[in-house]
PDB file of C-alpha atoms in Angstrom:
ATOM      1  CA  MET A  22     148.785  94.804 119.958  1.00 49.00           C
ATOM      2  CA  PHE A  23     151.174  92.488 118.084  1.00 54.00           C
ATOM      3  CA  LEU A  24     148.100  90.846 116.141  1.00 57.00           C
ATOM      4  CA  PHE A  25     147.080  94.541 115.041  1.00 57.00           C
ATOM      5  CA  ALA A  26     150.841  95.688 114.584  1.00 59.00           C
ATOM      6  CA  LYS A  27     150.735  92.899 111.398  1.00 64.00           C
ATOM      7  CA  MET A  28     147.316  93.599 110.203  1.00 67.00           C
ATOM      8  CA  GLU A  29     147.252  95.888 107.296  1.00 78.00           C
ATOM      9  CA  LEU A  30     144.591  98.710 107.144  1.00 78.00           C
ATOM     10  CA  THR A  31     141.993  97.269 105.289  1.00 82.00           C
ATOM     11  CA  ASP A  32     142.114  93.924 107.106  1.00 82.00           C
ATOM     12  CA  LEU A  33     142.004  96.187 110.301  1.00 79.00           C
ATOM     13  CA  PHE A  34     138.085  98.207 108.512  1.00 85.00           C
ATOM     14  CA  LEU A  35     137.144  94.463 108.236  1.00 86.00           C
ATOM     15  CA  VAL A  36     137.307  93.165 110.867  1.00 85.00           C
ATOM     16  CA  ALA A  37     135.573  96.423 112.918  1.00 87.00           C
ATOM     17  CA  GLY A  38     132.813  96.196 110.555  1.00 88.00           C
ATOM     18  CA  ILE A  39     131.861  92.887 111.534  1.00 92.00           C
ATOM     19  CA  ALA A  40     132.412  93.492 114.973  1.00 90.00           C
ATOM     20  CA  LEU A  41     129.737  96.636 113.919  1.00 89.00           C
ATOM     21  CA  VAL A  42     127.436  93.753 112.433  1.00 89.00           C
ATOM     22  CA  THR A  43     127.588  91.586 114.954  1.00 90.00           C
ATOM     23  CA  ALA A  44     126.702  94.759 118.172  1.00 89.00           C
ATOM     24  CA  TRP A  45     123.499  96.041 115.913  1.00 87.00           C
ATOM     25  CA  MET A  46     121.788  92.165 115.456  1.00 88.00           C
ATOM     26  CA  LEU A  47     122.426  91.663 118.600  1.00 87.00           C
ATOM     27  CA  GLY A  48     120.342  94.251 119.335  1.00 85.00           C
ATOM     28  CA  ARG A  49     118.238  94.282 117.050  1.00 84.00           C
ATOM     29  CA  SER A  50     117.429  90.007 118.458  1.00 84.00           C
ATOM     30  CA  ARG A  51     117.507  91.312 121.850  1.00 82.00           C
ATOM     31  CA  ARG A  52     115.066  94.930 121.810  1.00 78.00           C
ATOM     32  CA  PHE A  53     112.321  91.125 119.432  1.00 77.00           C
ATOM     33  CA  PHE A  54     112.838  88.822 122.381  1.00 77.00           C
ATOM     34  CA  ARG A  55     112.086  91.941 124.614  1.00 76.00           C
ATOM     35  CA  ARG A  56     109.227  92.525 122.506  1.00 73.00           C
ATOM     36  CA  SER A  57     106.816  89.059 122.231  1.00 67.00           C
ATOM     37  CA  ARG A  58     106.716  88.657 125.828  1.00 66.00           C
ATOM     38  CA  SER A  59     105.438  92.087 126.783  1.00 61.00           C
ATOM     39  CA  SER A  60     102.397  91.685 124.166  1.00 58.00           C
ATOM     40  CA  ASP A  61      99.908  89.822 124.035  1.00 50.00           C
ATOM     41  CA  PRO A  62     100.151  86.149 124.294  1.00 53.00           C
ATOM     42  CA  ILE A  63      97.853  84.657 121.879  1.00 52.00           C
ATOM     43  CA  VAL A  64      99.749  86.751 119.139  1.00 49.00           C
ATOM     44  CA  HIS A  65     102.623  84.749 120.184  1.00 47.00           C
ATOM     45  CA  THR A  66     101.887  81.224 120.743  1.00 50.00           C
ATOM     46  CA  GLU A  67     104.684  78.895 119.193  1.00 52.00           C
ATOM     47  CA  ARG A  68     102.691  77.694 116.198  1.00 49.00           C
ATOM     48  CA  PRO A  69     104.190  75.669 113.733  1.00 48.00           C
ATOM     49  CA  ALA A  70     104.220  76.729 110.518  1.00 47.00           C
ATOM     50  CA  ALA A  71     102.497  73.926 108.812  1.00 44.00           C
ATOM     51  CA  LYS A  72      99.286  73.396 110.858  1.00 53.00           C
ATOM     52  CA  THR A  73      98.046  77.642 109.415  1.00 53.00           C
ATOM     53  CA  PRO A  74     100.034  78.324 105.957  1.00 57.00           C
ATOM     54  CA  GLY A  75      97.710  80.253 105.110  1.00 61.00           C
ATOM     55  CA  ILE A  76      97.893  82.764 108.645  1.00 64.00           C
ATOM     56  CA  PRO A  77     100.962  84.733 109.306  1.00 67.00           C
ATOM     57  CA  VAL A  78     102.883  85.210 112.859  1.00 68.00           C
ATOM     58  CA  ASP A  79     102.517  88.292 112.982  1.00 74.00           C
ATOM     59  CA  ALA A  80      98.661  88.229 112.199  1.00 75.00           C
ATOM     60  CA  PRO A  81      96.216  90.575 114.087  1.00 83.00           C
ATOM     61  CA  PRO A  82      94.546  89.358 117.470  1.00 82.00           C
ATOM     62  CA  GLU A  83      91.086  88.972 116.403  1.00 85.00           C
ATOM     63  CA  LEU A  84      92.100  86.652 113.052  1.00 83.00           C
ATOM     64  CA  LEU A  85      93.974  84.580 115.455  1.00 82.00           C
ATOM     65  CA  ARG A  86      90.436  84.632 118.029  1.00 86.00           C
ATOM     66  CA  TRP A  87      88.809  83.780 115.162  1.00 89.00           C
ATOM     67  CA  GLU A  88      91.157  80.909 114.327  1.00 86.00           C
ATOM     68  CA  VAL A  89      91.264  79.467 117.778  1.00 88.00           C
ATOM     69  CA  HIS A  90      87.789  79.545 118.160  1.00 91.00           C
ATOM     70  CA  MET A  91      87.198  77.446 114.459  1.00 92.00           C
ATOM     71  CA  GLN A  92      89.241  74.886 115.533  1.00 92.00           C
ATOM     72  CA  GLU A  93      87.498  74.762 119.014  1.00 93.00           C
ATOM     73  CA  THR A  94      84.076  74.489 116.975  1.00 93.00           C
ATOM     74  CA  ALA A  95      86.046  71.830 114.763  1.00 93.00           C
ATOM     75  CA  ARG A  96      86.293  69.555 117.647  1.00 92.00           C
ATOM     76  CA  GLU A  97      82.967  69.971 118.964  1.00 92.00           C
ATOM     77  CA  LEU A  98      81.603  68.890 116.215  1.00 92.00           C
ATOM     78  CA  SER A  99      83.977  65.735 115.955  1.00 91.00           C
ATOM     79  CA  ALA A 100      83.002  64.404 119.239  1.00 91.00           C
ATOM     80  CA  GLN A 101      79.307  65.320 117.670  1.00 92.00           C
ATOM     81  CA  LEU A 102      79.906  63.328 115.124  1.00 91.00           C
ATOM     82  CA  ASP A 103      82.309  60.472 116.842  1.00 91.00           C
ATOM     83  CA  ASN A 104      78.786  60.107 119.753  1.00 90.00           C
ATOM     84  CA  LYS A 105      76.924  59.744 116.469  1.00 90.00           C
ATOM     85  CA  MET A 106      78.815  57.429 114.991  1.00 91.00           C
ATOM     86  CA  ARG A 107      78.516  54.664 117.902  1.00 90.00           C
ATOM     87  CA  ALA A 108      74.795  55.543 118.617  1.00 88.00           C
ATOM     88  CA  LEU A 109      74.521  54.394 114.741  1.00 90.00           C
ATOM     89  CA  GLN A 110      76.751  50.915 115.473  1.00 89.00           C
ATOM     90  CA  THR A 111      75.004  50.193 118.437  1.00 88.00           C
ATOM     91  CA  LEU A 112      71.631  50.779 116.473  1.00 89.00           C
ATOM     92  CA  VAL A 113      72.892  48.233 113.929  1.00 89.00           C
ATOM     93  CA  ALA A 114      74.348  46.057 115.774  1.00 87.00           C
ATOM     94  CA  GLU A 115      71.440  45.863 117.688  1.00 88.00           C
ATOM     95  CA  ALA A 116      69.168  45.776 114.217  1.00 89.00           C
ATOM     96  CA  ASP A 117      71.368  41.961 112.723  1.00 87.00           C
ATOM     97  CA  ARG A 118      70.070  40.795 116.341  1.00 88.00           C
ATOM     98  CA  ALA A 119      66.133  41.192 115.460  1.00 89.00           C
ATOM     99  CA  ALA A 120      67.464  40.253 112.105  1.00 88.00           C
ATOM    100  CA  LEU A 121      68.560  37.131 113.188  1.00 87.00           C
ATOM    101  CA  ARG A 122      66.338  36.461 115.391  1.00 88.00           C
ATOM    102  CA  LEU A 123      63.757  36.916 112.866  1.00 88.00           C
ATOM    103  CA  GLU A 124      64.927  34.218 110.688  1.00 87.00           C
ATOM    104  CA  GLN A 125      65.781  31.983 113.360  1.00 85.00           C
ATOM    105  CA  ALA A 126      61.955  32.131 114.334  1.00 85.00           C
ATOM    106  CA  ARG A 127      61.107  32.004 110.644  1.00 85.00           C
ATOM    107  CA  ALA A 128      63.794  29.248 109.462  1.00 82.00           C
ATOM    108  CA  LYS A 129      61.286  27.628 113.152  1.00 81.00           C
ATOM    109  CA  THR A 130      57.745  28.126 111.073  1.00 80.00           C
ATOM    110  CA  GLN A 131      58.741  27.053 108.001  1.00 78.00           C
ATOM    111  CA  THR A 132      60.225  23.643 110.481  1.00 75.00           C
ATOM    112  CA  THR A 133      57.136  23.472 111.109  1.00 72.00           C
ATOM    113  CA  GLU A 134      55.036  23.672 108.352  1.00 68.00           C
ATOM    114  CA  THR A 135      56.812  21.279 106.713  1.00 67.00           C
ATOM    115  CA  ARG A 136      56.114  18.959 109.935  1.00 63.00           C
ATOM    116  CA  GLN A 137      52.172  19.408 109.763  1.00 61.00           C
ATOM    117  CA  THR A 138      52.535  19.122 105.315  1.00 60.00           C
ATOM    118  CA  VAL A 139      54.605  15.904 105.918  1.00 52.00           C
ATOM    119  CA  LEU A 140      52.275  14.980 108.587  1.00 52.00           C
ATOM    120  CA  GLU A 141      49.107  15.246 106.239  1.00 55.00           C
ATOM    121  CA  LEU A 142      50.299  13.498 103.114  1.00 48.00           C
ATOM    122  CA  PRO A 143      48.300  10.316 102.668  1.00 50.00           C
ATOM    123  CA  CYS A 144      51.187   7.793 101.892  1.00 47.00           C
ATOM    124  CA  GLU A 145      49.729   6.530  98.616  1.00 48.00           C
ATOM    125  CA  GLY A 146      46.357   7.046  98.109  1.00 45.00           C
ATOM    126  CA  VAL A 147      46.606   4.138 101.846  1.00 46.00           C
ATOM    127  CA  GLN A 148      45.722   5.867 104.396  1.00 46.00           C
ATOM    128  CA  THR A 149      46.996   4.577 108.139  1.00 47.00           C
ATOM    129  CA  PRO A 150      43.858   4.071 110.752  1.00 47.00           C
ATOM    130  CA  GLU A 151      46.975   5.958 113.112  1.00 48.00           C
ATOM    131  CA  ALA A 152      46.418   8.484 110.646  1.00 48.00           C
ATOM    132  CA  ALA A 153      42.521   9.059 109.813  1.00 48.00           C
ATOM    133  CA  GLY A 154      41.812   9.242 113.161  1.00 49.00           C
ATOM    134  CA  ARG A 155      43.946  11.978 113.946  1.00 48.00           C
ATOM    135  CA  SER A 156      42.265  15.108 113.711  1.00 44.00           C
ATOM    136  CA  SER A 157      43.862  18.087 112.517  1.00 43.00           C
ATOM    137  CA  GLU A 158      43.434  19.933 116.519  1.00 44.00           C
ATOM    138  CA  GLU A 159      46.007  16.892 117.481  1.00 44.00           C
ATOM    139  CA  THR A 160      48.342  17.077 114.266  1.00 40.00           C
ATOM    140  CA  LYS A 161      48.811  21.081 115.606  1.00 43.00           C
ATOM    141  CA  THR A 162      49.686  20.636 119.065  1.00 43.00           C
ATOM    142  CA  SER A 163      52.024  17.821 118.222  1.00 38.00           C
ATOM    143  CA  SER A 164      54.052  19.514 116.407  1.00 37.00           C
ATOM    144  CA  PRO A 165      56.725  21.946 117.533  1.00 46.00           C
ATOM    145  CA  ALA A 166      55.099  25.524 117.721  1.00 59.00           C
ATOM    146  CA  LEU A 167      56.610  29.069 118.907  1.00 70.00           C
ATOM    147  CA  THR A 168      55.692  29.589 122.477  1.00 83.00           C
ATOM    148  CA  GLU A 169      53.617  32.898 123.369  1.00 85.00           C
ATOM    149  CA  GLU A 170      56.104  34.394 124.313  1.00 86.00           C
ATOM    150  CA  ALA A 171      57.810  33.859 121.241  1.00 85.00           C
ATOM    151  CA  ILE A 172      55.286  34.784 118.895  1.00 88.00           C
ATOM    152  CA  LYS A 173      54.580  37.651 121.214  1.00 89.00           C
ATOM    153  CA  GLU A 174      58.135  39.218 121.155  1.00 87.00           C
ATOM    154  CA  GLU A 175      58.817  38.093 117.169  1.00 87.00           C
ATOM    155  CA  ALA A 176      54.721  40.604 116.956  1.00 88.00           C
ATOM    156  CA  TYR A 177      56.148  43.415 118.990  1.00 89.00           C
ATOM    157  CA  ILE A 178      60.048  43.440 116.428  1.00 88.00           C
ATOM    158  CA  LEU A 179      57.499  43.099 113.644  1.00 89.00           C
ATOM    159  CA  SER A 180      55.128  45.632 114.355  1.00 88.00           C
ATOM    160  CA  ASP A 181      58.158  47.987 114.670  1.00 87.00           C
ATOM    161  CA  TYR A 182      59.230  47.614 111.762  1.00 87.00           C
ATOM    162  CA  GLY A 183      56.377  48.219 110.546  1.00 87.00           C
ATOM    163  CA  PHE A 184      54.222  45.529 109.019  1.00 89.00           C
ATOM    164  CA  THR A 185      50.660  45.163 108.963  1.00 90.00           C
ATOM    165  CA  PRO A 186      49.166  43.005 112.154  1.00 91.00           C
ATOM    166  CA  LEU A 187      48.062  41.212 108.346  1.00 91.00           C
ATOM    167  CA  ASP A 188      52.077  40.102 107.377  1.00 90.00           C
ATOM    168  CA  ILE A 189      52.853  39.912 111.046  1.00 91.00           C
ATOM    169  CA  ALA A 190      50.310  36.784 111.448  1.00 90.00           C
ATOM    170  CA  SER A 191      51.053  35.393 108.686  1.00 89.00           C
ATOM    171  CA  ARG A 192      54.945  35.147 109.601  1.00 88.00           C
ATOM    172  CA  VAL A 193      54.176  34.100 113.142  1.00 87.00           C
ATOM    173  CA  GLY A 194      51.666  31.769 112.365  1.00 87.00           C
ATOM    174  CA  THR A 195      48.190  32.472 114.324  1.00 90.00           C
ATOM    175  CA  SER A 196      45.811  35.034 113.689  1.00 91.00           C
ATOM    176  CA  VAL A 197      44.832  38.268 112.786  1.00 92.00           C
ATOM    177  CA  ASP A 198      42.617  39.416 116.304  1.00 93.00           C
ATOM    178  CA  GLU A 199      45.007  37.327 117.492  1.00 92.00           C
ATOM    179  CA  VAL A 200      48.335  39.311 116.624  1.00 92.00           C
ATOM    180  CA  ARG A 201      45.989  43.068 117.842  1.00 92.00           C
ATOM    181  CA  ARG A 202      44.998  41.243 120.879  1.00 92.00           C
ATOM    182  CA  ILE A 203      49.224  41.096 121.354  1.00 91.00           C
ATOM    183  CA  LEU A 204      50.172  44.974 120.390  1.00 90.00           C
ATOM    184  CA  ALA A 205      47.046  46.062 122.756  1.00 91.00           C
ATOM    185  CA  GLU A 206      48.352  43.974 125.089  1.00 89.00           C
ATOM    186  CA  ARG A 207      52.104  45.918 124.633  1.00 85.00           C
ATOM    187  CA  LEU A 208      49.410  49.194 123.881  1.00 83.00           C
ATOM    188  CA  SER A 209      47.856  48.777 127.547  1.00 74.00           C
TER     189      SER A 209
END
């Protein structure tokens, strides 16, 4: 009471007014929190304001359900895209391996053709008795060539890429009939 005795009447009204405003604000906040606990949980979920700047917190429940549905759809599409990217990366790696095999086979073929050409060239118009006695069949068998399995593998790969039997035969160094036979074996 001693405190209030020294205060003037205006100061007393000021303190009373502050007390009334504080009590009124506490009552309003208590009612607000009680109402938020009892209503639809979808409506009053805590969401960061930066995530959904266009949708207010007190938006209708249908709008919030639609937003949740759109976010789920976006997640599903993102997962599908990730799966497609992984599959594409696998295919690209497989294509790179096939291209490497083709380049290696091409290098082997060019090496074989170079060796055959060197063996067949006469040396300044003089033919040695060994070269004269050799037939062209002996020359082909003496030089390293692609094995039957390597020819089949390359023929299958080139066929998968859409090359014609004539193109395949010229690339692997065999006859068109042989290529057709190899491709027919694959189909049967």
